[in-house]
Structures are given as structure tokens and as C-alpha cells.
Amino acid sequence: NVSGLDAVELTLPAYVYGTAEVVGTAGEVEDAVKEIVQVPSYVQPDRGELTLELSPSLAATMRYSLRYVEEYPYECVEQTVSRFLPRIALHRAINELGLPDTEDIGSELPSLVTRSIQRLYRYQNMDGGWGWWSNDASRPEITAYAFFGLTEAERAGFSIDDYVLQRAADYLYSYLGQPTDVLNPQSPDTRAFILFALAQADQGDLGLTNALAERPETLSYYGKAFLALALLELTDDPSNFRIQSLISDLTSNAIVSSTGSHWQEEEEDYHNMNTATRSTAIVLDALVRIEPDHPLVESTVRWLMVARREGHWETTQETAMSLLALTDYLEASGELKADYSYKVRVNDDTLSERKVDSSNLSEPEELLVAMSDLLLGEDNDVRIARSSAEAPGRLYYTMRLRYFPPAEVVEAANYGVSVSREYLSAEDDADQAIADADLGDLVKVRLTVVAPTDLHYVVVEDFLPAGLEPVDTSLKTTSLEIQQMLQQEQQEERASWRRGLHSGWWSGLYSYFTHVDMRDNRVVLFATYLPRGVHEYTYFLQATTAGQYRVMPAKTYEMYFPEVWGSTDGGTFTVNP
């Protein structure tokens, strides 16, 4: 109330026109480290920054990675579990090691886990399983992950509906009991993860687990690690000959280099969202829990820390599995001794001098250097030095350079998949592309994704012109005019399928895009599986505010293999008054 009058204050977001580019590196400082940061000369000096994070222990550096999975913008089943599962594990480790909870992980935990549990309840299918989204068919690997997350939450003291868990266990055992043949193949690695999840929940089957252990040649490295962990849960005997055989096989296949030890699968496992980093994290967890003094443990931890990008790993699965493994390592190793100091310099400026001991072991330091303080088009010298390489304790660092190339230099890209975007008049049958519309007009957006190979867990993000709003045709308030347009789209859709063109409009009929997320600044499509071919998706926008607007590029990528991606170029769209 201002001077007796009612008042309303609105906050409007201002988005930078252009796609942020982020490059980074990470590592461990033993004595001194020198990094060279090169900033492109065309970058505008008032946008972007260089971020340095210094972490005196794993507990400190892992908190940044936690923020990545917690702040991830979408909430499918996998991401819902990945959001709370590592936090439960880290909270347990902090309590058992006696580290101070400087970021109140424990106080935020109940609400985060409770919200996630309720979402998993809503997403569970009638058969007891889960798919990627609530309307997806149940998948064994997603179900096992959700079941694993719920049982870990129960072990942490949260109340979980027994009926939900039992239905999930029944679904998993039903999958394990299915006959396998050419028409109904099963992944041995999926079976290994299921057997581990069931064993972790005290519902394991030693007979099925031993039977799979007799065929280790059918398993990938991460499958062998899960199987060893399942056997450990069932036998409580690390010296079990089957466990030791699996560990021996993993040890002999480690790739050891100057950056540490890791495991590289012969091929990436799309169905199980698996990459070399995820495999390495799972193998590390098996080594730590079975043989914490194994000679490969320290070097594998070092490799995982170097493998981070922007302070976390590339996908939610990589990040969650790495955090779980590192938490178990933290519990086994302690890492509670530290007594050293360090200094950070960028070019000729000293940014920080800090003393590290047991009192601040879990407190990371974050330093920001504005783009205006960096040399554009030249080398920037970053140095991190420790007082002594022999002093107890560790120092991890992460560096991220975030900058915005001008939108006019951002061109369409194709790295294994391409996407194009067209704006069309919703009232014109000519199907001509438009760059403007009158206030109140309906605009049809057509996205075309070209997949040269079969893709899995695909995301398409289409950023909207600020003066247009998406029309949700599923609402009963949708006008008769739009409903009639939708019927026409459906007729064209059936005809396109007869011609072999895969497409889908807002209602999702015939579409591989099984989930649509509407945001104030974007429309996001999700496909669990996108076969090779051309896929179209159309939806409607309504022109609500007059003006000329810059449009961000649309982007498509594989959620768990982000190196496969494509984007459109930017553009402009005008809403006439």
C-alpha cells in the first residue's frame, strides 16, 4: 500500500539474445597449476564471466555437482530420482564423518525428498513399473532406478508406501522371469542392475544372481560392477570367489593414464543411459565397497574429478552415479586431514589467499572474474599454488568460462541430428513461412527434426518470441477455431504417415514425442525413442504483445549423450499493432 493506494510490482526476466558458450576444466593441485584462458575477441565485455571454484575436500566440491541435478530444469522419472538420491548419500556421509553442514543440506532434505517421492507415486504405471515420463510404457531400467531411489529414501528414514515398493518389485521379478529369445532379447547389464537394486532392498535372489555371474562375458564393465555389488549384498563376503573374479576382470581392463584410471566400454549403451564416465563411477563404487584399499581407487577418483565439466559431469546419470561413488569413497577414506594454504592469481591480480585446516575443510571458495576484467583475444594466465606439496590434504579446482557470442555469428549446427523451425500462418493454407503477424493472430510453428540414426532420450527445446504465447489445445477453454484447425492438422498427419513422414502436432497423435513441457519462454518436446527419419511437430502460438522480437535458436539433443545435438540459427519475429 503506497500513500493509501493499492500497488502491484511485477518482475520481468530479461534473457540475453544469444546462446551461452561454456568451456571448462578441472583438476587437483598438488604443488602448482597454470591454466591459459583464451577469450574470443568478438565477445562483448559486459556479458559472461570466468568462475573458479576451489574445494579443499571431496565433500566441498561435490556440493556444486549436487546443485546441478537439483536445478536441472526438467523432471522425468530419472531426473527426479537423481535429484534426491545423491543428496541422501552425502547427508549420511557428512553425519558419519562429523563434517559441518555449512549449506544446510540436512534442513532442505525432507521437502526435496518428499516432493520427489510424491511425483514418483504419480508416475507409477498400473503394472508397477515406470517409464521416462508418466505416460510412457514401463521400462525395466527406469523402474529399477526408481525402485533403488525409493528404497534408499526408506533406509534414510523417509516413509515409503509398501504397496508402491511391492508392485515395483513384482514388475522387476516379472521382467527377470520372462523367457529370452531372438524376439524378446534382454540386456544382461539391465538384469545386473535389477538384481543389485533388489538385493539392496533385501529382496534379492542369490540363485538368479549366481546364474548371471556364471556368464560374465555377456556383461559390460558397469554390469560386472553392479553384479559384484549385488553378490556383496547377498553374501556379505567380499572374498566370495565370484566377486573376486569380477573384480579381477575389472582390474585387468582398467585404462591407466596420467589423468587417472577409467573404464571404456566397447560401445555406449543407449537403453541404460550409460557412458564411459558412468561406467567408471559404478566400477569405483564397487571397488570402494568391496576393496577400499584397492590400488586403482585413488587414481579412479582423480580421473572422475578431472572428467567434470562446468563443475559437474555431462548428464544427470553421470553426475548421480559419480556422486554416489565419491560419497562411498569419502566415507571409506575420511579425507579429514588438511593443513596448507593456497594462492590464486589471474594475470597480475591476486584473487585469493586462504588457509585450509579441519575447521573449513567442507567449505568451497568460489571466485568470479567479470568478462570486462579479462583480456579479449589474448591469453589470460591463471595460477593456483599450494604452500607445499607434502602438506596433508587435497585441493581440487574447477574453472568455467561462460561467454555469449553475438547471435548474428551463431549459425545452425548439426552434430548427429538437425532441427529446423518455421513460423506459418495458422489461417493460410499456402503453408508459406512468415516473419510477422498481427496482434491477436494465431501462428503455427513447425519443427522438423532429421535423425540420421535411431536416437534415444531426445529433447527438443524451442525458444519463443517474447511477444507470443503457446496455446494449450488440451484445455477446454480452447476456442472452436483452434479445435477446427487441430482437426485439419490430424487429417494432414494421417496423410503424412501414409507417405512415410513421421510427425506429430500438439495432441501427440502418432508422435514419438510423448511428453510436452510448456514454459513461459519455451516449448520442450521429449521422445524416449526417435527412429531414423524425418519427424515433424507443430503447435500454435498467439500474438499477444506488439513489437519486434529476437528469437533464440531452437536446439535438439540426446539427454544422456549431449555430444549428439543440433540447433537452428537465430532470427526475428514482429507482432504488428
PDB file of C-alpha atoms in Angstrom, residues 17-294:
ATOM      1  CA  TYR A  17      19.957 -12.795 -27.051  1.00  0.00           C
ATOM      2  CA  GLY A  18      22.421 -15.480 -27.988  1.00  0.00           C
ATOM      3  CA  THR A  19      23.399 -18.964 -26.919  1.00  0.00           C
ATOM      4  CA  ALA A  20      25.766 -19.165 -23.974  1.00  0.00           C
ATOM      5  CA  GLU A  21      29.029 -20.945 -24.681  1.00  0.00           C
ATOM      6  CA  VAL A  22      30.659 -22.605 -21.669  1.00  0.00           C
ATOM      7  CA  VAL A  23      34.081 -24.214 -21.627  1.00  0.00           C
ATOM      8  CA  GLY A  24      35.846 -25.520 -18.571  1.00  0.00           C
ATOM      9  CA  THR A  25      38.416 -27.710 -16.979  1.00  0.00           C
ATOM     10  CA  ALA A  26      39.020 -29.295 -13.594  1.00  0.00           C
ATOM     11  CA  GLY A  27      41.806 -30.982 -11.705  1.00  0.00           C
ATOM     12  CA  GLU A  28      43.756 -31.380  -8.494  1.00  0.00           C
ATOM     13  CA  VAL A  29      46.534 -29.071  -7.265  1.00  0.00           C
ATOM     14  CA  GLU A  30      49.498 -30.924  -5.803  1.00  0.00           C
ATOM     15  CA  ASP A  31      52.055 -28.109  -5.970  1.00  0.00           C
ATOM     16  CA  ALA A  32      51.092 -25.506  -8.571  1.00  0.00           C
ATOM     17  CA  VAL A  33      48.875 -25.389 -11.642  1.00  0.00           C
ATOM     18  CA  LYS A  34      48.905 -22.966 -14.563  1.00  0.00           C
ATOM     19  CA  GLU A  35      45.938 -22.672 -16.929  1.00  0.00           C
ATOM     20  CA  ILE A  36      45.621 -20.474 -20.006  1.00  0.00           C
ATOM     21  CA  VAL A  37      42.171 -18.994 -20.704  1.00  0.00           C
ATOM     22  CA  GLN A  38      41.584 -17.706 -24.228  1.00  0.00           C
ATOM     23  CA  VAL A  39      38.557 -15.447 -24.700  1.00  0.00           C
ATOM     24  CA  PRO A  40      37.335 -14.928 -28.313  1.00  0.00           C
ATOM     25  CA  SER A  41      37.868 -11.356 -29.471  1.00  0.00           C
ATOM     26  CA  TYR A  42      34.273 -10.971 -30.680  1.00  0.00           C
ATOM     27  CA  VAL A  43      32.807 -11.494 -27.188  1.00  0.00           C
ATOM     28  CA  GLN A  44      31.080  -8.456 -25.694  1.00  0.00           C
ATOM     29  CA  PRO A  45      32.886  -7.434 -22.476  1.00  0.00           C
ATOM     30  CA  ASP A  46      29.705  -6.800 -20.496  1.00  0.00           C
ATOM     31  CA  ARG A  47      28.451 -10.406 -20.762  1.00  0.00           C
ATOM     32  CA  GLY A  48      29.852 -13.552 -19.168  1.00  0.00           C
ATOM     33  CA  GLU A  49      32.469 -14.376 -16.571  1.00  0.00           C
ATOM     34  CA  LEU A  50      35.274 -16.701 -15.505  1.00  0.00           C
ATOM     35  CA  THR A  51      34.393 -18.781 -12.440  1.00  0.00           C
ATOM     36  CA  LEU A  52      36.954 -20.571 -10.279  1.00  0.00           C
ATOM     37  CA  GLU A  53      35.873 -22.960  -7.556  1.00  0.00           C
ATOM     38  CA  LEU A  54      38.464 -24.170  -5.031  1.00  0.00           C
ATOM     39  CA  SER A  55      37.464 -27.182  -2.921  1.00  0.00           C
ATOM     40  CA  PRO A  56      39.633 -28.478  -0.038  1.00  0.00           C
ATOM     41  CA  SER A  57      37.843 -31.835   0.063  1.00  0.00           C
ATOM     42  CA  LEU A  58      35.517 -34.032  -1.959  1.00  0.00           C
ATOM     43  CA  ALA A  59      32.656 -33.079   0.349  1.00  0.00           C
ATOM     44  CA  ALA A  60      33.110 -29.442  -0.674  1.00  0.00           C
ATOM     45  CA  THR A  61      33.424 -30.000  -4.414  1.00  0.00           C
ATOM     46  CA  MET A  62      30.512 -32.455  -4.522  1.00  0.00           C
ATOM     47  CA  ARG A  63      28.082 -29.809  -3.333  1.00  0.00           C
ATOM     48  CA  TYR A  64      28.358 -27.920  -6.608  1.00  0.00           C
ATOM     49  CA  SER A  65      27.537 -31.074  -8.528  1.00  0.00           C
ATOM     50  CA  LEU A  66      24.519 -31.561  -6.284  1.00  0.00           C
ATOM     51  CA  ARG A  67      23.221 -28.168  -7.360  1.00  0.00           C
ATOM     52  CA  TYR A  68      23.381 -29.297 -10.994  1.00  0.00           C
ATOM     53  CA  VAL A  69      20.994 -32.236 -10.520  1.00  0.00           C
ATOM     54  CA  GLU A  70      18.765 -30.226  -8.163  1.00  0.00           C
ATOM     55  CA  GLU A  71      18.450 -27.285 -10.554  1.00  0.00           C
ATOM     56  CA  TYR A  72      18.026 -29.373 -13.701  1.00  0.00           C
ATOM     57  CA  PRO A  73      15.019 -27.793 -15.474  1.00  0.00           C
ATOM     58  CA  TYR A  74      13.030 -30.950 -16.317  1.00  0.00           C
ATOM     59  CA  GLU A  75      11.559 -33.631 -14.076  1.00  0.00           C
ATOM     60  CA  CYS A  76      11.236 -37.016 -15.700  1.00  0.00           C
ATOM     61  CA  VAL A  77      11.484 -40.131 -13.506  1.00  0.00           C
ATOM     62  CA  GLU A  78      15.256 -40.476 -13.886  1.00  0.00           C
ATOM     63  CA  GLN A  79      15.930 -36.824 -13.078  1.00  0.00           C
ATOM     64  CA  THR A  80      13.521 -36.931 -10.142  1.00  0.00           C
ATOM     65  CA  VAL A  81      15.497 -39.788  -8.577  1.00  0.00           C
ATOM     66  CA  SER A  82      18.857 -38.235  -9.490  1.00  0.00           C
ATOM     67  CA  ARG A  83      17.775 -35.049  -7.712  1.00  0.00           C
ATOM     68  CA  PHE A  84      17.418 -36.571  -4.248  1.00  0.00           C
ATOM     69  CA  LEU A  85      19.429 -39.815  -4.249  1.00  0.00           C
ATOM     70  CA  PRO A  86      22.959 -38.288  -4.122  1.00  0.00           C
ATOM     71  CA  ARG A  87      21.867 -35.739  -1.509  1.00  0.00           C
ATOM     72  CA  ILE A  88      20.656 -38.520   0.796  1.00  0.00           C
ATOM     73  CA  ALA A  89      24.008 -40.274   0.446  1.00  0.00           C
ATOM     74  CA  LEU A  90      26.088 -37.126   1.020  1.00  0.00           C
ATOM     75  CA  HIS A  91      24.000 -36.135   4.040  1.00  0.00           C
ATOM     76  CA  ARG A  92      24.655 -39.575   5.538  1.00  0.00           C
ATOM     77  CA  ALA A  93      28.395 -39.223   4.922  1.00  0.00           C
ATOM     78  CA  ILE A  94      28.519 -35.739   6.464  1.00  0.00           C
ATOM     79  CA  ASN A  95      26.823 -37.030   9.599  1.00  0.00           C
ATOM     80  CA  GLU A  96      29.044 -40.102   9.913  1.00  0.00           C
ATOM     81  CA  LEU A  97      32.264 -38.154   9.284  1.00  0.00           C
ATOM     82  CA  GLY A  98      31.305 -35.309  11.593  1.00  0.00           C
ATOM     83  CA  LEU A  99      31.735 -32.594   8.956  1.00  0.00           C
ATOM     84  CA  PRO A 100      29.868 -29.316   9.487  1.00  0.00           C
ATOM     85  CA  ASP A 101      26.772 -28.975   7.287  1.00  0.00           C
ATOM     86  CA  THR A 102      27.652 -25.473   6.061  1.00  0.00           C
ATOM     87  CA  GLU A 103      24.998 -25.411   3.333  1.00  0.00           C
ATOM     88  CA  ASP A 104      22.145 -26.871   5.399  1.00  0.00           C
ATOM     89  CA  ILE A 105      21.878 -29.996   3.262  1.00  0.00           C
ATOM     90  CA  GLY A 106      20.007 -31.728   6.065  1.00  0.00           C
ATOM     91  CA  SER A 107      17.431 -28.963   6.563  1.00  0.00           C
ATOM     92  CA  GLU A 108      16.499 -28.886   2.862  1.00  0.00           C
ATOM     93  CA  LEU A 109      16.422 -32.656   2.507  1.00  0.00           C
ATOM     94  CA  PRO A 110      12.911 -33.512   3.808  1.00  0.00           C
ATOM     95  CA  SER A 111      10.967 -31.223   1.479  1.00  0.00           C
ATOM     96  CA  LEU A 112      13.080 -32.177  -1.545  1.00  0.00           C
ATOM     97  CA  VAL A 113      12.698 -35.917  -0.966  1.00  0.00           C
ATOM     98  CA  THR A 114       9.008 -35.684  -0.092  1.00  0.00           C
ATOM     99  CA  ARG A 115       8.205 -33.784  -3.303  1.00  0.00           C
ATOM    100  CA  SER A 116      10.183 -36.299  -5.327  1.00  0.00           C
ATOM    101  CA  ILE A 117       8.501 -39.295  -3.695  1.00  0.00           C
ATOM    102  CA  GLN A 118       5.055 -37.902  -4.428  1.00  0.00           C
ATOM    103  CA  ARG A 119       5.987 -37.355  -8.076  1.00  0.00           C
ATOM    104  CA  LEU A 120       7.205 -40.957  -8.341  1.00  0.00           C
ATOM    105  CA  TYR A 121       3.915 -42.161  -6.862  1.00  0.00           C
ATOM    106  CA  ARG A 122       2.012 -40.226  -9.544  1.00  0.00           C
ATOM    107  CA  TYR A 123       4.216 -41.518 -12.353  1.00  0.00           C
ATOM    108  CA  GLN A 124       3.986 -45.228 -11.428  1.00  0.00           C
ATOM    109  CA  ASN A 125       2.074 -47.246 -14.023  1.00  0.00           C
ATOM    110  CA  MET A 126      -0.637 -49.804 -13.336  1.00  0.00           C
ATOM    111  CA  ASP A 127       1.820 -52.675 -13.901  1.00  0.00           C
ATOM    112  CA  GLY A 128       4.029 -51.349 -11.095  1.00  0.00           C
ATOM    113  CA  GLY A 129       6.775 -50.002 -13.356  1.00  0.00           C
ATOM    114  CA  TRP A 130       7.883 -46.571 -14.508  1.00  0.00           C
ATOM    115  CA  GLY A 131       8.693 -45.090 -17.888  1.00  0.00           C
ATOM    116  CA  TRP A 132      10.668 -41.947 -18.653  1.00  0.00           C
ATOM    117  CA  TRP A 133       7.510 -39.847 -18.208  1.00  0.00           C
ATOM    118  CA  SER A 134       4.134 -40.564 -16.623  1.00  0.00           C
ATOM    119  CA  ASN A 135       2.518 -41.550 -19.929  1.00  0.00           C
ATOM    120  CA  ASP A 136       5.407 -43.759 -21.084  1.00  0.00           C
ATOM    121  CA  ALA A 137       5.282 -47.554 -21.073  1.00  0.00           C
ATOM    122  CA  SER A 138       7.165 -49.144 -18.183  1.00  0.00           C
ATOM    123  CA  ARG A 139      10.842 -49.818 -18.781  1.00  0.00           C
ATOM    124  CA  PRO A 140      12.913 -52.178 -16.599  1.00  0.00           C
ATOM    125  CA  GLU A 141      15.970 -49.916 -16.326  1.00  0.00           C
ATOM    126  CA  ILE A 142      13.904 -46.858 -15.304  1.00  0.00           C
ATOM    127  CA  THR A 143      11.831 -48.952 -12.890  1.00  0.00           C
ATOM    128  CA  ALA A 144      14.958 -50.379 -11.245  1.00  0.00           C
ATOM    129  CA  TYR A 145      16.368 -46.858 -10.783  1.00  0.00           C
ATOM    130  CA  ALA A 146      13.134 -45.537  -9.266  1.00  0.00           C
ATOM    131  CA  PHE A 147      12.908 -48.601  -7.010  1.00  0.00           C
ATOM    132  CA  PHE A 148      16.539 -48.107  -5.938  1.00  0.00           C
ATOM    133  CA  GLY A 149      15.893 -44.442  -5.132  1.00  0.00           C
ATOM    134  CA  LEU A 150      12.766 -45.172  -3.092  1.00  0.00           C
ATOM    135  CA  THR A 151      14.433 -47.933  -1.071  1.00  0.00           C
ATOM    136  CA  GLU A 152      17.414 -45.666  -0.335  1.00  0.00           C
ATOM    137  CA  ALA A 153      14.987 -42.970   0.827  1.00  0.00           C
ATOM    138  CA  GLU A 154      13.324 -45.529   3.097  1.00  0.00           C
ATOM    139  CA  ARG A 155      16.714 -46.514   4.542  1.00  0.00           C
ATOM    140  CA  ALA A 156      17.313 -42.817   5.253  1.00  0.00           C
ATOM    141  CA  GLY A 157      14.173 -42.695   7.393  1.00  0.00           C
ATOM    142  CA  PHE A 158      11.553 -41.486   4.929  1.00  0.00           C
ATOM    143  CA  SER A 159       8.160 -43.158   4.883  1.00  0.00           C
ATOM    144  CA  ILE A 160       7.582 -45.054   1.625  1.00  0.00           C
ATOM    145  CA  ASP A 161       4.323 -46.750   0.661  1.00  0.00           C
ATOM    146  CA  ASP A 162       4.943 -50.506   0.936  1.00  0.00           C
ATOM    147  CA  TYR A 163       2.385 -51.181  -1.795  1.00  0.00           C
ATOM    148  CA  VAL A 164       4.337 -48.962  -4.240  1.00  0.00           C
ATOM    149  CA  LEU A 165       7.561 -50.823  -3.489  1.00  0.00           C
ATOM    150  CA  GLN A 166       5.949 -54.246  -3.710  1.00  0.00           C
ATOM    151  CA  ARG A 167       4.329 -53.512  -7.069  1.00  0.00           C
ATOM    152  CA  ALA A 168       7.698 -52.302  -8.374  1.00  0.00           C
ATOM    153  CA  ALA A 169       9.465 -55.429  -7.090  1.00  0.00           C
ATOM    154  CA  ASP A 170       6.796 -57.608  -8.685  1.00  0.00           C
ATOM    155  CA  TYR A 171       7.305 -55.820 -12.011  1.00  0.00           C
ATOM    156  CA  LEU A 172      11.080 -56.346 -11.822  1.00  0.00           C
ATOM    157  CA  TYR A 173      10.764 -60.047 -10.962  1.00  0.00           C
ATOM    158  CA  SER A 174       8.242 -60.424 -13.770  1.00  0.00           C
ATOM    159  CA  TYR A 175      10.840 -58.994 -16.151  1.00  0.00           C
ATOM    160  CA  LEU A 176      13.551 -61.299 -14.791  1.00  0.00           C
ATOM    161  CA  GLY A 177      11.247 -64.277 -15.287  1.00  0.00           C
ATOM    162  CA  GLN A 178      10.464 -63.605 -18.929  1.00  0.00           C
ATOM    163  CA  PRO A 179      11.933 -66.112 -21.414  1.00  0.00           C
ATOM    164  CA  THR A 180      14.601 -64.583 -23.627  1.00  0.00           C
ATOM    165  CA  ASP A 181      14.994 -65.334 -27.319  1.00  0.00           C
ATOM    166  CA  VAL A 182      15.536 -63.508 -30.583  1.00  0.00           C
ATOM    167  CA  LEU A 183      12.075 -61.948 -30.414  1.00  0.00           C
ATOM    168  CA  ASN A 184      12.395 -60.985 -26.746  1.00  0.00           C
ATOM    169  CA  PRO A 185      16.039 -60.112 -26.046  1.00  0.00           C
ATOM    170  CA  GLN A 186      17.134 -58.859 -22.646  1.00  0.00           C
ATOM    171  CA  SER A 187      20.168 -56.827 -21.715  1.00  0.00           C
ATOM    172  CA  PRO A 188      22.385 -58.711 -19.228  1.00  0.00           C
ATOM    173  CA  ASP A 189      23.503 -55.321 -17.891  1.00  0.00           C
ATOM    174  CA  THR A 190      19.894 -54.369 -17.158  1.00  0.00           C
ATOM    175  CA  ARG A 191      19.462 -57.678 -15.332  1.00  0.00           C
ATOM    176  CA  ALA A 192      22.598 -56.953 -13.288  1.00  0.00           C
ATOM    177  CA  PHE A 193      21.276 -53.551 -12.224  1.00  0.00           C
ATOM    178  CA  ILE A 194      17.860 -55.008 -11.358  1.00  0.00           C
ATOM    179  CA  LEU A 195      19.467 -57.750  -9.258  1.00  0.00           C
ATOM    180  CA  PHE A 196      21.558 -55.115  -7.465  1.00  0.00           C
ATOM    181  CA  ALA A 197      18.536 -52.885  -6.780  1.00  0.00           C
ATOM    182  CA  LEU A 198      16.547 -55.849  -5.428  1.00  0.00           C
ATOM    183  CA  ALA A 199      19.465 -57.018  -3.276  1.00  0.00           C
ATOM    184  CA  GLN A 200      19.942 -53.503  -1.888  1.00  0.00           C
ATOM    185  CA  ALA A 201      16.268 -53.600  -0.841  1.00  0.00           C
ATOM    186  CA  ASP A 202      16.689 -57.003   0.885  1.00  0.00           C
ATOM    187  CA  GLN A 203      14.600 -58.632  -1.853  1.00  0.00           C
ATOM    188  CA  GLY A 204      17.454 -60.170  -3.842  1.00  0.00           C
ATOM    189  CA  ASP A 205      17.684 -63.626  -5.372  1.00  0.00           C
ATOM    190  CA  LEU A 206      21.035 -65.382  -4.931  1.00  0.00           C
ATOM    191  CA  GLY A 207      20.185 -68.096  -7.473  1.00  0.00           C
ATOM    192  CA  LEU A 208      19.463 -65.617 -10.291  1.00  0.00           C
ATOM    193  CA  THR A 209      22.491 -63.549  -9.323  1.00  0.00           C
ATOM    194  CA  ASN A 210      24.844 -66.545  -9.347  1.00  0.00           C
ATOM    195  CA  ALA A 211      23.400 -67.684 -12.667  1.00  0.00           C
ATOM    196  CA  LEU A 212      24.276 -64.334 -14.250  1.00  0.00           C
ATOM    197  CA  ALA A 213      27.729 -64.385 -12.597  1.00  0.00           C
ATOM    198  CA  GLU A 214      28.458 -67.616 -14.455  1.00  0.00           C
ATOM    199  CA  ARG A 215      28.203 -65.657 -17.740  1.00  0.00           C
ATOM    200  CA  PRO A 216      30.479 -62.652 -17.082  1.00  0.00           C
ATOM    201  CA  GLU A 217      31.460 -62.445 -20.749  1.00  0.00           C
ATOM    202  CA  THR A 218      27.943 -61.158 -21.539  1.00  0.00           C
ATOM    203  CA  LEU A 219      28.324 -58.145 -19.235  1.00  0.00           C
ATOM    204  CA  SER A 220      29.848 -54.746 -19.773  1.00  0.00           C
ATOM    205  CA  TYR A 221      32.178 -53.317 -17.129  1.00  0.00           C
ATOM    206  CA  TYR A 222      29.402 -51.491 -15.288  1.00  0.00           C
ATOM    207  CA  GLY A 223      27.235 -54.626 -15.431  1.00  0.00           C
ATOM    208  CA  LYS A 224      30.023 -56.617 -13.756  1.00  0.00           C
ATOM    209  CA  ALA A 225      30.337 -53.918 -11.086  1.00  0.00           C
ATOM    210  CA  PHE A 226      26.592 -53.979 -10.349  1.00  0.00           C
ATOM    211  CA  LEU A 227      26.668 -57.775 -10.209  1.00  0.00           C
ATOM    212  CA  ALA A 228      29.598 -57.739  -7.768  1.00  0.00           C
ATOM    213  CA  LEU A 229      27.699 -55.278  -5.563  1.00  0.00           C
ATOM    214  CA  ALA A 230      24.594 -57.484  -5.698  1.00  0.00           C
ATOM    215  CA  LEU A 231      26.640 -60.511  -4.612  1.00  0.00           C
ATOM    216  CA  LEU A 232      28.182 -58.457  -1.804  1.00  0.00           C
ATOM    217  CA  GLU A 233      24.710 -57.538  -0.518  1.00  0.00           C
ATOM    218  CA  LEU A 234      23.531 -61.159  -0.697  1.00  0.00           C
ATOM    219  CA  THR A 235      26.608 -62.897   0.739  1.00  0.00           C
ATOM    220  CA  ASP A 236      28.183 -60.177   2.901  1.00  0.00           C
ATOM    221  CA  ASP A 237      31.513 -61.746   1.925  1.00  0.00           C
ATOM    222  CA  PRO A 238      33.960 -59.601  -0.119  1.00  0.00           C
ATOM    223  CA  SER A 239      36.196 -62.656  -0.545  1.00  0.00           C
ATOM    224  CA  ASN A 240      33.453 -64.598  -2.369  1.00  0.00           C
ATOM    225  CA  PHE A 241      35.155 -66.197  -5.365  1.00  0.00           C
ATOM    226  CA  ARG A 242      32.596 -64.857  -7.850  1.00  0.00           C
ATOM    227  CA  ILE A 243      33.031 -61.323  -6.507  1.00  0.00           C
ATOM    228  CA  GLN A 244      36.810 -61.602  -6.665  1.00  0.00           C
ATOM    229  CA  SER A 245      36.633 -62.965 -10.212  1.00  0.00           C
ATOM    230  CA  LEU A 246      34.568 -59.953 -11.312  1.00  0.00           C
ATOM    231  CA  ILE A 247      36.927 -57.504  -9.541  1.00  0.00           C
ATOM    232  CA  SER A 248      39.934 -59.194 -11.124  1.00  0.00           C
ATOM    233  CA  ASP A 249      38.398 -58.840 -14.568  1.00  0.00           C
ATOM    234  CA  LEU A 250      37.640 -55.142 -13.957  1.00  0.00           C
ATOM    235  CA  THR A 251      41.174 -54.532 -12.686  1.00  0.00           C
ATOM    236  CA  SER A 252      42.793 -56.084 -15.736  1.00  0.00           C
ATOM    237  CA  ASN A 253      40.700 -53.938 -18.100  1.00  0.00           C
ATOM    238  CA  ALA A 254      41.323 -50.558 -16.470  1.00  0.00           C
ATOM    239  CA  ILE A 255      42.803 -47.856 -18.717  1.00  0.00           C
ATOM    240  CA  VAL A 256      45.553 -46.143 -16.715  1.00  0.00           C
ATOM    241  CA  SER A 257      46.958 -42.796 -17.838  1.00  0.00           C
ATOM    242  CA  SER A 258      48.453 -39.620 -16.367  1.00  0.00           C
ATOM    243  CA  THR A 259      44.954 -38.318 -15.595  1.00  0.00           C
ATOM    244  CA  GLY A 260      43.954 -41.450 -13.653  1.00  0.00           C
ATOM    245  CA  SER A 261      42.167 -44.747 -14.246  1.00  0.00           C
ATOM    246  CA  HIS A 262      38.903 -45.306 -16.075  1.00  0.00           C
ATOM    247  CA  TRP A 263      36.913 -47.916 -17.989  1.00  0.00           C
ATOM    248  CA  GLN A 264      35.880 -47.516 -21.619  1.00  0.00           C
ATOM    249  CA  GLU A 265      33.053 -49.720 -22.876  1.00  0.00           C
ATOM    250  CA  GLU A 266      33.257 -51.093 -26.404  1.00  0.00           C
ATOM    251  CA  GLU A 267      30.101 -49.148 -27.236  1.00  0.00           C
ATOM    252  CA  GLU A 268      27.777 -46.762 -25.425  1.00  0.00           C
ATOM    253  CA  ASP A 269      24.609 -48.284 -24.004  1.00  0.00           C
ATOM    254  CA  TYR A 270      21.746 -46.042 -25.082  1.00  0.00           C
ATOM    255  CA  HIS A 271      18.995 -48.022 -23.370  1.00  0.00           C
ATOM    256  CA  ASN A 272      20.700 -47.817 -19.991  1.00  0.00           C
ATOM    257  CA  MET A 273      21.890 -44.215 -20.446  1.00  0.00           C
ATOM    258  CA  ASN A 274      25.456 -45.438 -19.985  1.00  0.00           C
ATOM    259  CA  THR A 275      28.720 -43.729 -20.922  1.00  0.00           C
ATOM    260  CA  ALA A 276      32.384 -44.299 -20.051  1.00  0.00           C
ATOM    261  CA  THR A 277      32.102 -41.831 -17.164  1.00  0.00           C
ATOM    262  CA  ARG A 278      29.048 -43.597 -15.746  1.00  0.00           C
ATOM    263  CA  SER A 279      30.809 -46.981 -16.069  1.00  0.00           C
ATOM    264  CA  THR A 280      33.865 -45.613 -14.287  1.00  0.00           C
ATOM    265  CA  ALA A 281      31.760 -44.246 -11.429  1.00  0.00           C
ATOM    266  CA  ILE A 282      29.931 -47.558 -10.948  1.00  0.00           C
ATOM    267  CA  VAL A 283      33.185 -49.545 -11.031  1.00  0.00           C
ATOM    268  CA  LEU A 284      34.701 -47.133  -8.492  1.00  0.00           C
ATOM    269  CA  ASP A 285      31.735 -47.699  -6.181  1.00  0.00           C
ATOM    270  CA  ALA A 286      32.237 -51.463  -6.427  1.00  0.00           C
ATOM    271  CA  LEU A 287      35.957 -51.159  -5.666  1.00  0.00           C
ATOM    272  CA  VAL A 288      35.380 -48.855  -2.694  1.00  0.00           C
ATOM    273  CA  ARG A 289      32.693 -51.043  -1.135  1.00  0.00           C
ATOM    274  CA  ILE A 290      34.444 -54.360  -1.797  1.00  0.00           C
ATOM    275  CA  GLU A 291      38.157 -53.444  -1.570  1.00  0.00           C
ATOM    276  CA  PRO A 292      38.547 -49.859  -0.263  1.00  0.00           C
ATOM    277  CA  ASP A 293      42.363 -50.235  -0.315  1.00  0.00           C
ATOM    278  CA  HIS A 294      42.432 -51.352  -3.967  1.00  0.00           C
TER     279      HIS A 294
END
